[in-house]
PDB file of C-alpha atoms in Angstrom:
ATOM      1  CA  PHE A  28     198.314 119.440  88.349  1.00  0.00           C
ATOM      2  CA  PRO A  29     200.139 116.338  87.191  1.00  0.00           C
ATOM      3  CA  LEU A  30     202.962 117.584  84.984  1.00  0.00           C
ATOM      4  CA  SER A  31     205.403 114.729  84.648  1.00  0.00           C
ATOM      5  CA  GLU A  32     204.002 111.639  86.396  1.00  0.00           C
ATOM      6  CA  THR A  33     200.366 111.833  85.397  1.00  0.00           C
ATOM      7  CA  ASP A  34     199.319 108.658  87.221  1.00  0.00           C
ATOM      8  CA  ARG A  35     201.222 109.189  90.472  1.00  0.00           C
ATOM      9  CA  TYR A  36     200.805 111.382  93.550  1.00  0.00           C
ATOM     10  CA  ILE A  37     197.261 112.488  92.777  1.00  0.00           C
ATOM     11  CA  SER A  38     196.032 114.765  95.547  1.00  0.00           C
ATOM     12  CA  VAL A  39     192.354 114.796  96.518  1.00  0.00           C
ATOM     13  CA  ILE A  40     191.063 118.079  97.969  1.00  0.00           C
ATOM     14  CA  ASP A  41     187.762 119.174  99.451  1.00  0.00           C
ATOM     15  CA  ALA A  42     185.675 122.259  98.581  1.00  0.00           C
ATOM     16  CA  GLU A  43     187.857 124.422 100.852  1.00  0.00           C
ATOM     17  CA  GLN A  44     191.002 123.302  98.996  1.00  0.00           C
ATOM     18  CA  ALA A  45     192.236 121.233 101.969  1.00  0.00           C
ATOM     19  CA  GLU A  46     193.924 117.973 101.039  1.00  0.00           C
ATOM     20  CA  ILE A  47     191.968 114.961 102.268  1.00  0.00           C
ATOM     21  CA  GLY A  48     194.114 112.251 100.734  1.00  0.00           C
ATOM     22  CA  MET A  49     196.537 111.225  98.026  1.00  0.00           C
ATOM     23  CA  PHE A  50     196.876 108.370  95.553  1.00  0.00           C
ATOM     24  CA  GLU A  51     200.553 107.494  95.403  1.00  0.00           C
ATOM     25  CA  ASP A  52     200.104 105.391  92.282  1.00  0.00           C
ATOM     26  CA  LEU A  53     196.930 104.755  90.272  1.00  0.00           C
ATOM     27  CA  ALA A  54     198.321 101.432  89.028  1.00  0.00           C
ATOM     28  CA  GLY A  55     197.381  99.815  92.358  1.00  0.00           C
ATOM     29  CA  LEU A  56     193.680 100.579  91.965  1.00  0.00           C
ATOM     30  CA  GLU A  57     190.993  98.348  90.512  1.00  0.00           C
ATOM     31  CA  SER A  58     190.504  99.076  86.795  1.00  0.00           C
ATOM     32  CA  GLU A  59     187.057 100.656  87.274  1.00  0.00           C
ATOM     33  CA  GLN A  60     188.350 103.029  89.953  1.00  0.00           C
ATOM     34  CA  ARG A  61     191.459 103.888  87.935  1.00  0.00           C
ATOM     35  CA  GLU A  62     189.394 104.590  84.801  1.00  0.00           C
ATOM     36  CA  MET A  63     187.072 106.879  86.758  1.00  0.00           C
ATOM     37  CA  ILE A  64     189.963 108.897  88.196  1.00  0.00           C
ATOM     38  CA  GLU A  65     191.811 109.046  84.857  1.00  0.00           C
ATOM     39  CA  GLY A  66     188.613 110.248  83.152  1.00  0.00           C
ATOM     40  CA  GLU A  67     188.181 112.996  85.721  1.00  0.00           C
ATOM     41  CA  LEU A  68     191.815 114.066  85.367  1.00  0.00           C
ATOM     42  CA  ARG A  69     191.423 114.257  81.567  1.00  0.00           C
ATOM     43  CA  ARG A  70     188.235 116.275  81.941  1.00  0.00           C
ATOM     44  CA  ARG A  71     189.605 118.688  84.529  1.00  0.00           C
ATOM     45  CA  TYR A  72     193.086 119.070  83.106  1.00  0.00           C
ATOM     46  CA  LEU A  73     192.445 119.307  79.410  1.00  0.00           C
ATOM     47  CA  THR A  74     195.809 120.491  78.122  1.00  0.00           C
ATOM     48  CA  PRO A  75     196.085 121.298  74.428  1.00  0.00           C
ATOM     49  CA  VAL A  76     199.477 120.455  72.933  1.00  0.00           C
ATOM     50  CA  ILE A  77     201.092 123.314  71.020  1.00  0.00           C
ATOM     51  CA  SER A  78     202.493 122.153  67.681  1.00  0.00           C
ATOM     52  CA  GLU A  79     203.293 125.584  66.222  1.00  0.00           C
ATOM     53  CA  ILE A  80     203.641 129.160  67.466  1.00  0.00           C
ATOM     54  CA  LEU A  81     202.187 131.450  64.805  1.00  0.00           C
ATOM     55  CA  ASN A  82     202.672 134.809  66.487  1.00  0.00           C
ATOM     56  CA  ILE A  83     203.362 136.474  69.818  1.00  0.00           C
ATOM     57  CA  ARG A  84     202.356 140.118  70.330  1.00  0.00           C
ATOM     58  CA  ARG A  85     203.366 142.206  73.306  1.00  0.00           C
ATOM     59  CA  ARG A  86     200.649 144.417  74.739  1.00  0.00           C
ATOM     60  CA  TYR A  87     201.642 146.439  77.787  1.00  0.00           C
ATOM     61  CA  ASP A  88     202.247 143.885  80.555  1.00  0.00           C
ATOM     62  CA  THR A  89     200.788 140.942  78.609  1.00  0.00           C
ATOM     63  CA  THR A  90     201.579 138.877  75.561  1.00  0.00           C
ATOM     64  CA  GLU A  91     199.023 137.511  73.133  1.00  0.00           C
ATOM     65  CA  TRP A  92     199.921 134.102  71.725  1.00  0.00           C
ATOM     66  CA  ALA A  93     198.487 132.697  68.499  1.00  0.00           C
ATOM     67  CA  VAL A  94     199.246 128.987  68.284  1.00  0.00           C
ATOM     68  CA  GLU A  95     198.245 125.792  66.549  1.00  0.00           C
ATOM     69  CA  THR A  96     197.372 122.924  68.900  1.00  0.00           C
ATOM     70  CA  ASP A  97     196.251 119.323  68.650  1.00  0.00           C
ATOM     71  CA  ARG A  98     192.740 120.720  69.214  1.00  0.00           C
ATOM     72  CA  GLY A  99     192.957 123.420  66.532  1.00  0.00           C
ATOM     73  CA  PRO A 100     194.059 127.058  66.524  1.00  0.00           C
ATOM     74  CA  ALA A 101     194.077 128.994  69.789  1.00  0.00           C
ATOM     75  CA  VAL A 102     194.759 132.542  70.932  1.00  0.00           C
ATOM     76  CA  PHE A 103     195.508 133.251  74.580  1.00  0.00           C
ATOM     77  CA  ILE A 104     196.917 135.983  76.804  1.00  0.00           C
ATOM     78  CA  MET A 105     199.798 135.480  79.227  1.00  0.00           C
ATOM     79  CA  ARG A 106     200.900 137.658  82.135  1.00  0.00           C
ATOM     80  CA  ASN A 107     204.070 137.224  84.174  1.00  0.00           C
ATOM     81  CA  ILE A 108     205.601 134.837  81.669  1.00  0.00           C
ATOM     82  CA  ARG A 109     208.592 134.057  83.863  1.00  0.00           C
ATOM     83  CA  GLU A 110     206.218 132.722  86.535  1.00  0.00           C
ATOM     84  CA  LYS A 111     203.723 131.021  84.218  1.00  0.00           C
ATOM     85  CA  VAL A 112     206.097 128.885  82.163  1.00  0.00           C
ATOM     86  CA  LYS A 113     207.203 125.653  83.832  1.00  0.00           C
ATOM     87  CA  GLU A 114     209.706 123.049  82.684  1.00  0.00           C
ATOM     88  CA  PRO A 115     208.577 119.805  84.357  1.00  0.00           C
ATOM     89  CA  LEU A 116     211.063 117.794  82.262  1.00  0.00           C
ATOM     90  CA  PRO A 117     214.008 118.829  80.083  1.00  0.00           C
ATOM     91  CA  ARG A 118     212.805 120.448  76.817  1.00  0.00           C
ATOM     92  CA  HIS A 119     209.155 120.109  77.995  1.00  0.00           C
ATOM     93  CA  LEU A 120     207.240 123.322  78.723  1.00  0.00           C
ATOM     94  CA  THR A 121     203.846 123.979  80.260  1.00  0.00           C
ATOM     95  CA  LEU A 122     202.387 127.457  79.799  1.00  0.00           C
ATOM     96  CA  GLU A 123     199.556 128.889  81.899  1.00  0.00           C
ATOM     97  CA  ASP A 124     197.472 131.675  80.391  1.00  0.00           C
ATOM     98  CA  ALA A 125     195.823 134.586  82.219  1.00  0.00           C
ATOM     99  CA  GLU A 126     192.649 132.525  82.752  1.00  0.00           C
ATOM    100  CA  GLY A 127     194.465 129.553  84.284  1.00  0.00           C
ATOM    101  CA  ASN A 128     194.298 127.340  81.174  1.00  0.00           C
ATOM    102  CA  ARG A 129     197.369 125.264  80.456  1.00  0.00           C
ATOM    103  CA  PHE A 130     199.070 124.555  77.147  1.00  0.00           C
ATOM    104  CA  ASP A 131     201.769 121.951  76.691  1.00  0.00           C
ATOM    105  CA  ILE A 132     204.904 121.817  74.544  1.00  0.00           C
ATOM    106  CA  PRO A 133     206.203 118.256  75.084  1.00  0.00           C
ATOM    107  CA  ASP A 134     209.488 118.859  73.229  1.00  0.00           C
ATOM    108  CA  ILE A 135     210.641 122.329  72.217  1.00  0.00           C
ATOM    109  CA  GLU A 136     213.185 120.742  69.864  1.00  0.00           C
ATOM    110  CA  ALA A 137     210.301 119.227  67.855  1.00  0.00           C
ATOM    111  CA  LEU A 138     208.911 122.685  67.056  1.00  0.00           C
ATOM    112  CA  ASP A 139     209.655 124.221  63.670  1.00  0.00           C
ATOM    113  CA  PRO A 140     212.470 126.849  63.563  1.00  0.00           C
ATOM    114  CA  ASP A 141     210.065 129.827  63.441  1.00  0.00           C
ATOM    115  CA  SER A 142     208.164 128.561  66.482  1.00  0.00           C
ATOM    116  CA  ARG A 143     211.419 128.076  68.407  1.00  0.00           C
ATOM    117  CA  ARG A 144     212.471 131.653  67.524  1.00  0.00           C
ATOM    118  CA  TRP A 145     209.144 133.014  68.812  1.00  0.00           C
ATOM    119  CA  LEU A 146     209.605 131.010  71.993  1.00  0.00           C
ATOM    120  CA  GLU A 147     213.193 132.181  72.489  1.00  0.00           C
ATOM    121  CA  THR A 148     212.143 135.836  72.226  1.00  0.00           C
ATOM    122  CA  GLU A 149     209.689 135.445  75.116  1.00  0.00           C
ATOM    123  CA  ILE A 150     211.232 132.946  77.488  1.00  0.00           C
TER     124      ILE A 150
END
């Protein structure tokens, strides 16, 4: 999953999950090829951007997150938060829910104070 350099080091895998090649940099491709690959990456790695954290509820070994995203409101469940939150760049978080969906917070400092407090209680 391209977290920080979305147009570089794109791995191509087969049905058995074995790598068959890698694009070091999409900029070197012809525009039609680049557009096709970028379209597929957007389709496969749809990542809503979290703009506000409305609520986080703990339930046994999971947490239920209610958030506002650039694609509308969302509710998702997270397990093993310490393992499922990545920081690909400073102040940039990527969260992976229990179903493998990813949500992005490009800049935690840009969140409102309540959202930052919710985040600090869980991470």
